[in-house]
XYZ file of N, CA, C and O in Angstrom:
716
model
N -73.425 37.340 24.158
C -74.697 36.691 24.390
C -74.988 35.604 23.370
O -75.866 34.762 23.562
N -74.065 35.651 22.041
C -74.773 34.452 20.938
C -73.359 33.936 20.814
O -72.842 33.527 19.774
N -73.005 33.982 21.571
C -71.067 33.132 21.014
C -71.189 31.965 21.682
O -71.708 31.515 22.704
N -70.338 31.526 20.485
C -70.496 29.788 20.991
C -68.632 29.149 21.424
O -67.500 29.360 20.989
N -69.233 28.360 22.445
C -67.813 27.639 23.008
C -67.710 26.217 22.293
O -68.457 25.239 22.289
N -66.197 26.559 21.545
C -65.668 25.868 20.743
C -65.002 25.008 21.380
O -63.818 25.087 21.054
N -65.267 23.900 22.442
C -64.041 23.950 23.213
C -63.987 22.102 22.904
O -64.801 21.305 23.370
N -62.784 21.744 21.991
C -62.883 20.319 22.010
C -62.435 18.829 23.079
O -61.980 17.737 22.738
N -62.740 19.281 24.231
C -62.776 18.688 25.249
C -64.350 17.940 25.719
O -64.659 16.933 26.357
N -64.949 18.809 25.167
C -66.690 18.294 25.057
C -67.315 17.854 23.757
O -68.217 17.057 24.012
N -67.168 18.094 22.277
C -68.006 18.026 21.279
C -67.903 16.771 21.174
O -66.800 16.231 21.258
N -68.755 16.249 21.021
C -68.634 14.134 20.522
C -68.054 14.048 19.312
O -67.173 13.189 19.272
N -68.258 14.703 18.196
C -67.656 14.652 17.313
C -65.928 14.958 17.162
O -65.197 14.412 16.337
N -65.684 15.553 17.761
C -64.102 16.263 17.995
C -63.125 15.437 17.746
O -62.090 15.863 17.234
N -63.309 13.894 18.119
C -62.121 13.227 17.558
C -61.863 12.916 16.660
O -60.716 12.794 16.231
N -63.337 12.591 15.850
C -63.281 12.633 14.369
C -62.053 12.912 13.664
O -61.417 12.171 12.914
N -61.776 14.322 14.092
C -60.847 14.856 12.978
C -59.842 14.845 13.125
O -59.118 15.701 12.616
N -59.296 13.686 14.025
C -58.487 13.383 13.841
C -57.775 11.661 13.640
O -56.689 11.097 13.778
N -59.236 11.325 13.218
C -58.777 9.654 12.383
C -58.034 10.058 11.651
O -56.847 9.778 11.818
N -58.426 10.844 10.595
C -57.369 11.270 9.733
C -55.999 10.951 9.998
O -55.552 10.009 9.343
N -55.270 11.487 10.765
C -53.914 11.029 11.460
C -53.214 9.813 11.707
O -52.106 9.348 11.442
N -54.661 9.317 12.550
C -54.358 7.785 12.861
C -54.367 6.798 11.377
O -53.602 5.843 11.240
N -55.147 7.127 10.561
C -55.780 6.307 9.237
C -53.968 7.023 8.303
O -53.528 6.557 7.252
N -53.600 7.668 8.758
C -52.165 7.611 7.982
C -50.742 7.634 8.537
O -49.705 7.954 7.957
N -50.998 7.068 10.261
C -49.927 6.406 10.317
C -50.128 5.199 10.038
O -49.076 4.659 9.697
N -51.120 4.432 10.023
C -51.419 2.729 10.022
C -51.140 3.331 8.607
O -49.927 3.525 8.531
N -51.622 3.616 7.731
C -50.930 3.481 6.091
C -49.859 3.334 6.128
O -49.520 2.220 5.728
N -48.963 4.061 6.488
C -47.539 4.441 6.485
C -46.955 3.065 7.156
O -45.920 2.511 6.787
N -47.713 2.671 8.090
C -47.116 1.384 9.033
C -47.117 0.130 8.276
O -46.206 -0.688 8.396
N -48.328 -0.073 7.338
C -48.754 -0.842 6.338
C -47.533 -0.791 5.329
O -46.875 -1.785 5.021
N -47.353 0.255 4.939
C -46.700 0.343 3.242
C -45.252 -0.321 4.032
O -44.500 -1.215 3.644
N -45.230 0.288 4.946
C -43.308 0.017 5.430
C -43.261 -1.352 5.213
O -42.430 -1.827 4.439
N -44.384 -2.314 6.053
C -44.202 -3.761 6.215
C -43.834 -4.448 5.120
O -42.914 -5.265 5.072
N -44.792 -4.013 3.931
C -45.088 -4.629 2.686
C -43.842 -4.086 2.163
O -43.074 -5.010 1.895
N -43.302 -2.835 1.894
C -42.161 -2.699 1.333
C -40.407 -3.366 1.659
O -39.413 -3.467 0.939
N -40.701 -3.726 3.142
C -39.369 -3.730 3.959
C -39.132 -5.781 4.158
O -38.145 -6.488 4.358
N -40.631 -6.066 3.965
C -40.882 -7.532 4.078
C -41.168 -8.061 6.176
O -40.423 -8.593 6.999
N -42.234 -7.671 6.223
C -43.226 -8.105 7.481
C -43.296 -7.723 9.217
O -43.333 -6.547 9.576
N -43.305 -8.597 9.978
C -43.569 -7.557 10.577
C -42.744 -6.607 11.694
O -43.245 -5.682 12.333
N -40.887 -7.230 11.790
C -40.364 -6.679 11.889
C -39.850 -5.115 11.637
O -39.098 -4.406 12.305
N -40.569 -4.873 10.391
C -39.960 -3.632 9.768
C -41.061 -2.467 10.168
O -40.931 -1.360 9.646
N -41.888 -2.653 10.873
C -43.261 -1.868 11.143
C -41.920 -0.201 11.582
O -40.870 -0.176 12.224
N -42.603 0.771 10.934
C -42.127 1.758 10.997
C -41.793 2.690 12.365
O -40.850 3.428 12.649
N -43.386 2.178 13.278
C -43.554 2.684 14.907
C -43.942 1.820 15.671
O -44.933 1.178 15.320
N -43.382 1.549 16.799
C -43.592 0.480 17.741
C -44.039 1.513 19.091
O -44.083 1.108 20.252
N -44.248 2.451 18.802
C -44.886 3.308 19.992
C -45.689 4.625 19.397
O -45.380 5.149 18.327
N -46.715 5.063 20.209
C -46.846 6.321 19.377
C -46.808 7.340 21.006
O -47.492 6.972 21.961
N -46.118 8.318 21.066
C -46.701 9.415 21.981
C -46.984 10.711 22.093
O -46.156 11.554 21.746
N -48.622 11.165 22.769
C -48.990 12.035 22.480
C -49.230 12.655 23.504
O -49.587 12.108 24.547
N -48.975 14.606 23.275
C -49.356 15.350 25.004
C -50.589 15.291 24.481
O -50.926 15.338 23.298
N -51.424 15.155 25.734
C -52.664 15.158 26.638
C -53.345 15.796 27.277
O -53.020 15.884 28.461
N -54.647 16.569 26.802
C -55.177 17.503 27.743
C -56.805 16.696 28.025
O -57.357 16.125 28.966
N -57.056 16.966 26.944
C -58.856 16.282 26.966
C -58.981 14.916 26.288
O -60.077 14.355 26.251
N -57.813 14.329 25.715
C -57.448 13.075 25.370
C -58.118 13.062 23.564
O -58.235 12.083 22.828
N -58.433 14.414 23.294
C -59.261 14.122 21.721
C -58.620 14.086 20.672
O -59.173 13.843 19.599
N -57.030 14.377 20.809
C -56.563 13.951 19.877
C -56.102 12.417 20.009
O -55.731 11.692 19.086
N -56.192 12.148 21.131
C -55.315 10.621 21.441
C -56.492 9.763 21.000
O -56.507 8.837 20.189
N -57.471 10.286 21.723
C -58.719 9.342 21.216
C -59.144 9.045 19.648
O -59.618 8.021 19.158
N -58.852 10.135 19.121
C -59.062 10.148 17.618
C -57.776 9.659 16.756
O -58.001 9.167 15.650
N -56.709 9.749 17.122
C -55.795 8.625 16.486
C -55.814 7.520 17.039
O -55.473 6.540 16.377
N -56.177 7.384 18.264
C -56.329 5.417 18.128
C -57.562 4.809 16.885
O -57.625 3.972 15.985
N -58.557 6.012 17.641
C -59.854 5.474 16.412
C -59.402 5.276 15.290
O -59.959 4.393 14.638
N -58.468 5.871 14.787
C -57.746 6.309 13.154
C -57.283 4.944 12.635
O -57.740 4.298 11.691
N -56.170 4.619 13.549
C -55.937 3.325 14.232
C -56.562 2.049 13.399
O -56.489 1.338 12.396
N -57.201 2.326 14.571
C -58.454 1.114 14.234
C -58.989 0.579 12.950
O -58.863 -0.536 12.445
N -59.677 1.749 12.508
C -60.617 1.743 11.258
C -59.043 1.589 10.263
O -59.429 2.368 9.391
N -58.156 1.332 9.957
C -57.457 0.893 8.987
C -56.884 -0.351 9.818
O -55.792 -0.750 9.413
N -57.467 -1.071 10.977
C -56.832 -2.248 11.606
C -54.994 -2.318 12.380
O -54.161 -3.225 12.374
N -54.975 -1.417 12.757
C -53.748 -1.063 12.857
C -53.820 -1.144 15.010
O -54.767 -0.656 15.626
N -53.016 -1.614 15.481
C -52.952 -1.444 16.587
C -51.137 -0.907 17.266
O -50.166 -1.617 17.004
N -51.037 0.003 17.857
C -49.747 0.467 17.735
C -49.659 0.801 19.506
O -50.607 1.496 19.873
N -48.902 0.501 20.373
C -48.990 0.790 21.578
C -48.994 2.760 21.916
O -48.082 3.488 21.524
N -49.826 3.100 22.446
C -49.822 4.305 22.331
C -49.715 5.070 23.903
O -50.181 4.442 24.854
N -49.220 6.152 24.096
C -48.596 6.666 25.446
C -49.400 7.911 25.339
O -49.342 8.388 24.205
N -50.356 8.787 26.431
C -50.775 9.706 26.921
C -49.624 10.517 27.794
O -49.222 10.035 28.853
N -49.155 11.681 27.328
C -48.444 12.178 28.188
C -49.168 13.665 29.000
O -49.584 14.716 28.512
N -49.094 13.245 30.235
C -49.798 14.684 30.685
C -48.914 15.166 31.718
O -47.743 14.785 31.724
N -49.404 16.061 32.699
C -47.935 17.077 33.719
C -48.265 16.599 34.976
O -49.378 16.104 35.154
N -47.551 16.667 35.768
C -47.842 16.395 37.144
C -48.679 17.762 37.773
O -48.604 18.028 38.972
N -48.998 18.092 37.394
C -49.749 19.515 37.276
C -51.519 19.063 37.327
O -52.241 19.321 38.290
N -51.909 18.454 36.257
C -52.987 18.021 35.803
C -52.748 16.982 34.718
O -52.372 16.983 33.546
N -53.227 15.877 35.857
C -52.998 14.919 34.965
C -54.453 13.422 35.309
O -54.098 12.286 35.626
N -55.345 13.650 35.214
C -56.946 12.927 35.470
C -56.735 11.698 34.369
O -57.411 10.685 34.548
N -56.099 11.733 33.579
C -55.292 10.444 32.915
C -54.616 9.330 33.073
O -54.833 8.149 33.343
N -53.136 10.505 32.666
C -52.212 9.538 33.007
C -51.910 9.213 34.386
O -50.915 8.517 34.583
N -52.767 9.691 35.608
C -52.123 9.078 36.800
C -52.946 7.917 36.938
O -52.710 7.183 37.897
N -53.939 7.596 36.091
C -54.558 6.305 36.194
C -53.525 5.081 35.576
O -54.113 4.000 35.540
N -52.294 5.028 35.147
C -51.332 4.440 35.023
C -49.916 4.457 35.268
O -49.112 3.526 35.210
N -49.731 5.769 35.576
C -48.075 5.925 36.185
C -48.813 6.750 37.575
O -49.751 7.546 37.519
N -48.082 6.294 38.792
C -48.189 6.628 39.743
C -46.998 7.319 40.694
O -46.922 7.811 41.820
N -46.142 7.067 39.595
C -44.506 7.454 40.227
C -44.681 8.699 40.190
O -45.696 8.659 39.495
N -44.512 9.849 40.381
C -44.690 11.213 40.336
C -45.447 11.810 42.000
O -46.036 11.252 42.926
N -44.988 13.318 41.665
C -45.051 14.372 42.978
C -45.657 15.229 41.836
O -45.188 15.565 40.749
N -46.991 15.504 42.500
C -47.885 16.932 41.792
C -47.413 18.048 42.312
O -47.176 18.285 43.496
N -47.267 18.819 41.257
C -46.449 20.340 41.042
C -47.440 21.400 41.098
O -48.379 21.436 40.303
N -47.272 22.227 41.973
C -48.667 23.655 41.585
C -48.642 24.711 40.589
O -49.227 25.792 40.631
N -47.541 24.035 39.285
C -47.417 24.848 38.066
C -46.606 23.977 37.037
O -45.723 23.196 37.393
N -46.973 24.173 35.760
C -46.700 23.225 34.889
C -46.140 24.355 33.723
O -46.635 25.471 33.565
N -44.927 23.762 32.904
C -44.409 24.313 31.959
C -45.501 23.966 30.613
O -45.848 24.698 29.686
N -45.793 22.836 30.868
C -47.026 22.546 29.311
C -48.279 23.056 29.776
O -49.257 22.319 29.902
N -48.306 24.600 30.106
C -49.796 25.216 30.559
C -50.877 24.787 29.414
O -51.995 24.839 29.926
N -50.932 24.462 28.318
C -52.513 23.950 27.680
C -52.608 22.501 27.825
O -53.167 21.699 27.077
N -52.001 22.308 28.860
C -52.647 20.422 29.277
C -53.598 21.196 30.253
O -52.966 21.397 31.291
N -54.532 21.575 30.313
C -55.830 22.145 31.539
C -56.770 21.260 31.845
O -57.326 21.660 32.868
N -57.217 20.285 31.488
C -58.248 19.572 31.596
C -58.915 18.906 32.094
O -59.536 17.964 31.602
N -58.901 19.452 33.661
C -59.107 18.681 34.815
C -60.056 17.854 34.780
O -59.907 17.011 35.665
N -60.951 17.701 34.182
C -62.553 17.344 34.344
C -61.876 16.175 33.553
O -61.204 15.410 34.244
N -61.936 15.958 32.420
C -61.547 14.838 31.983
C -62.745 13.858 31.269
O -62.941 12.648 31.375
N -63.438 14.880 30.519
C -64.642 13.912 30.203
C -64.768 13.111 29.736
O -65.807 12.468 29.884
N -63.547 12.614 28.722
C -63.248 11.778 27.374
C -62.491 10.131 28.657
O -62.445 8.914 28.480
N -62.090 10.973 29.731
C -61.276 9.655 30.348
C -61.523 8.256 30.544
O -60.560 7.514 30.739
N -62.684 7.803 30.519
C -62.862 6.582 30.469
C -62.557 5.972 29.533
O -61.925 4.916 29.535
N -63.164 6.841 28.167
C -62.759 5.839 26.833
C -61.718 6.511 26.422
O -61.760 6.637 25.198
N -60.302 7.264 27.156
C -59.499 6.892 26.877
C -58.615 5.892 27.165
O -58.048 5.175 26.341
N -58.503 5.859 28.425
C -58.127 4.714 29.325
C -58.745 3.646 29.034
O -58.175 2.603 29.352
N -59.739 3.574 28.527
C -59.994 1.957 27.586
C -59.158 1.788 26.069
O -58.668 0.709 25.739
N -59.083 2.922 25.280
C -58.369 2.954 24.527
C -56.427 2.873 24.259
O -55.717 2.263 23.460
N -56.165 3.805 25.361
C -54.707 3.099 25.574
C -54.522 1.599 26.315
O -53.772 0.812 25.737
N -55.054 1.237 27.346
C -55.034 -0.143 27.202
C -55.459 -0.981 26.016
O -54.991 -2.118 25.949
N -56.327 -0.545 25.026
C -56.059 -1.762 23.988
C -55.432 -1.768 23.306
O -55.460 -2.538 22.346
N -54.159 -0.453 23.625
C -53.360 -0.396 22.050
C -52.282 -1.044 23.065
O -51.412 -0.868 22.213
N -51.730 -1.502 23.885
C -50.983 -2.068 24.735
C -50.051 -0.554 25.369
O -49.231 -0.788 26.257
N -50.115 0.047 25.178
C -49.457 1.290 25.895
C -50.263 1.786 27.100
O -50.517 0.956 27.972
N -50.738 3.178 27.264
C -50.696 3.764 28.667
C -50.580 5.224 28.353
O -50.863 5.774 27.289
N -49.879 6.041 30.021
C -49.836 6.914 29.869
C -49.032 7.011 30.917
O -48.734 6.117 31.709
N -48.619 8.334 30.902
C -47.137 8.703 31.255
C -47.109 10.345 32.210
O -47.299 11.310 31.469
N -46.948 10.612 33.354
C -47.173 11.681 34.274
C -45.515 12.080 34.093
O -44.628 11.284 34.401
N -45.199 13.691 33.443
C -44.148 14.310 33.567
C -43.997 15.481 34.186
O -44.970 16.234 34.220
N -42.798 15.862 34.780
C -42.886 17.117 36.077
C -42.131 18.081 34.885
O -41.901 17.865 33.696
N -41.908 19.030 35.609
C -41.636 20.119 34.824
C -39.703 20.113 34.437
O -39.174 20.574 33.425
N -39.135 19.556 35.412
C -37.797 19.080 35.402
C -37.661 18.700 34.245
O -36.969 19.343 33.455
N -38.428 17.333 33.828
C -38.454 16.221 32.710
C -38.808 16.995 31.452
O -38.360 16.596 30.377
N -39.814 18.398 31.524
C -40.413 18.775 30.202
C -39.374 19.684 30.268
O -39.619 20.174 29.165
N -38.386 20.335 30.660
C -37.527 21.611 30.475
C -36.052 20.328 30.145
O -35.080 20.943 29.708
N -35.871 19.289 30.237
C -34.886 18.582 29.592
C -35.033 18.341 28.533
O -34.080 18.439 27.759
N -36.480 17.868 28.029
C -37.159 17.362 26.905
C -37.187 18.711 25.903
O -37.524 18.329 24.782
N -36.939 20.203 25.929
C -37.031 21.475 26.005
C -36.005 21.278 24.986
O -35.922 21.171 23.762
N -34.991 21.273 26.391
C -33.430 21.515 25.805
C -33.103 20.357 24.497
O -32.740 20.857 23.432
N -33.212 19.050 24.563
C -33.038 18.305 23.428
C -33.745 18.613 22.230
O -33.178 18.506 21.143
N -35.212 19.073 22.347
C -35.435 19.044 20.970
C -35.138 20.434 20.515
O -35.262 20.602 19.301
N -34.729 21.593 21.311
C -34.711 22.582 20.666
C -32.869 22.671 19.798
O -32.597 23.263 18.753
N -32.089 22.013 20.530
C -30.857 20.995 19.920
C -30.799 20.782 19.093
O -29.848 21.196 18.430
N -31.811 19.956 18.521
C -31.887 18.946 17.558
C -32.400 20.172 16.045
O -31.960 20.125 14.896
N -33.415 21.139 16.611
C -34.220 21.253 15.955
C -33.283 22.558 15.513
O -33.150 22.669 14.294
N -32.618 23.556 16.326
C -32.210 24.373 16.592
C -33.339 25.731 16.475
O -33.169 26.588 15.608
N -34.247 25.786 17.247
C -35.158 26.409 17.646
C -35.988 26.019 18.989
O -36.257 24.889 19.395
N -36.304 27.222 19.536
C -36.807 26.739 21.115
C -37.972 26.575 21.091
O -38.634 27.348 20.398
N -38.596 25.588 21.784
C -39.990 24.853 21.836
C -40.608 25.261 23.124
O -39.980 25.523 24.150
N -41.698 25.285 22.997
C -42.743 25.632 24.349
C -42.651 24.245 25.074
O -42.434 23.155 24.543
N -42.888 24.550 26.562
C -43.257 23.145 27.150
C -44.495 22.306 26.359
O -44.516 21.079 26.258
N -45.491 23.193 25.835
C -46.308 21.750 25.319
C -46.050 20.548 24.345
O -46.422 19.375 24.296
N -44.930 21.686 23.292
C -44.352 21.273 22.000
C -43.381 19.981 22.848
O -43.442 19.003 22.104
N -42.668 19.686 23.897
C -41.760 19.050 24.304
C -42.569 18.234 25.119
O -41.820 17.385 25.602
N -44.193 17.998 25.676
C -43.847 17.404 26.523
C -44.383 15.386 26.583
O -44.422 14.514 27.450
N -44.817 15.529 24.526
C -44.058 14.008 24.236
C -43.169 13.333 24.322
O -43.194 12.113 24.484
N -41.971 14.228 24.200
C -40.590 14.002 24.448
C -40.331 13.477 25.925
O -39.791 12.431 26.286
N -40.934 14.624 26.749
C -40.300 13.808 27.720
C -40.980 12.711 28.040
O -40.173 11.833 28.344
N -42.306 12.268 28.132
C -43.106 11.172 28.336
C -42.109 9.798 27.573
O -41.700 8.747 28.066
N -41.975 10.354 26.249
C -41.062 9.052 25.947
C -39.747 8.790 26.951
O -39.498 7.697 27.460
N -38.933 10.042 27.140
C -37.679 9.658 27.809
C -37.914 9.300 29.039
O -37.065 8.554 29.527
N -38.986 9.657 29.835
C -39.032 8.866 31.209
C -39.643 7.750 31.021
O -40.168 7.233 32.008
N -39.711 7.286 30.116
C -40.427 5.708 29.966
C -38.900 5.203 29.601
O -38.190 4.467 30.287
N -38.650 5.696 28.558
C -37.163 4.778 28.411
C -36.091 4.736 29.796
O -35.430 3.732 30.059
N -36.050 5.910 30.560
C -35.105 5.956 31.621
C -35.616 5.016 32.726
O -34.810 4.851 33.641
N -36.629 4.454 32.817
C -37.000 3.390 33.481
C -37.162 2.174 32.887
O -37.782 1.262 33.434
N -36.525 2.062 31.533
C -36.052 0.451 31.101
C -37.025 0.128 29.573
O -36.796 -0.678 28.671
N -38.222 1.167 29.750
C -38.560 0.574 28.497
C -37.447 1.261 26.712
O -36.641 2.127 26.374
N -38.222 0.091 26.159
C -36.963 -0.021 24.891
C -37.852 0.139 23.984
O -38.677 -0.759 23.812
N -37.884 1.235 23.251
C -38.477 1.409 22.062
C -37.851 1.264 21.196
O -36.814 1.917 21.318
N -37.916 0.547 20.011
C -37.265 0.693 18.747
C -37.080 2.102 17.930
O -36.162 2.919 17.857
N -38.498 1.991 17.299
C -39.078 3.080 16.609
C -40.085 4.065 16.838
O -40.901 4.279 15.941
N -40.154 4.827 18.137
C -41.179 5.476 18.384
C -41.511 6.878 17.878
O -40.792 7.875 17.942
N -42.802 6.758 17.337
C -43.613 8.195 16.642
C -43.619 8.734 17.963
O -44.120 8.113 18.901
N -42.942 10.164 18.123
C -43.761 11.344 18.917
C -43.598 12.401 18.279
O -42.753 13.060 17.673
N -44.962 12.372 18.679
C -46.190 13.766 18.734
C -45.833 14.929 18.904
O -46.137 15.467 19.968
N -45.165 15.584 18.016
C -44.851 17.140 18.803
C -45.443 17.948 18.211
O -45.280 18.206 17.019
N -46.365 18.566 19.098
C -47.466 19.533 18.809
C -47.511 20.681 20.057
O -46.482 20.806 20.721
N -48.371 21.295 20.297
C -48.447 22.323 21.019
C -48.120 23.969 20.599
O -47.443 24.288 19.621
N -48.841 25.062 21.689
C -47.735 26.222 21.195
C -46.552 26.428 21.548
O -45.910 27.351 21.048
């Protein structure tokens, strides 16, 4: 009867905490330039992040920002639920079950100003099926030599189906988070 819903898909404040993030990759993007000599040497030429209520994406672009930093940034969500990214990738078949089960966020309250926000960082967002997140699975758990949940993987694949359709990232930051 007195419990409160913590749920950061709604609090206005929620992205807040995560400028933080954004305010130290633009550092990090900063120091590289100045150390490496301009603007070739920029450390990330992409950033990508999984996607549920967009508050962490929203709060590292903000992060972004407030240190002047603009970095093309990618929303990755599932063909499952995706009130996002299908507002920019349209290639995809919706699935009635998703391996990255905490992308839930049908409602999508944050979506407008995210989708204003990945368009100004020149990136987007990216719709992955479960095929793509159980490949993305197998590589990083490879790499890492430990097995990853679909959420933990499903930056990964957002990047690799962007590259398998031609785009060329140099240096791209992804996001691997999730349980």
């Amino acid at each position: 009867h007195e419990a409160f819903l913590l749920r950061n898909s709604t609090g206005a404040n929620y992205p807040d905490a995560f400028h933080a993030l954004g305010e130290e990759i633009s550092t990090e993007q900063i120091h590289t330039e100045q150390m490496q000599g301009g603007e070739g040497s920029k450390n990330f030429d992409a950033i990508f992040i999984c996607t549920s209520s967009a508050t962490a994406c929203i709060g590292v672009i903000e992060g972004l920002q407030k240190k002047g930093s603009r970095i093309p940034t990618f929303a990755v969500q599932t063909s499952y639920i995706n009130p996002i990214a299908k507002e920019f990738d349209t290639n995809f078949t919706s699935e009635t079950t998703t391996l990255a089960n905490a992308i839930s966020d049908r409602i999508a309250v944050r979506k407008n100003k995210a989708i204003e926000l990945l368009t100004w960082t020149g990136g987007g967002a990216v719709v992955c099926n479960n095929e793509e997140i159980t490949q993305a699975q197998a590589t990083i758990s490879e790499l890492i030599k430990m097995e990853v949940s679909g959420n933990a993987a499903l930056s990964y694949a957002g990047f690799s189906k962007l590259t398998k359709k031609g785009y060329n990232f140099r240096k791209p930051l992804i996001i691997i988070s999730g349980n």
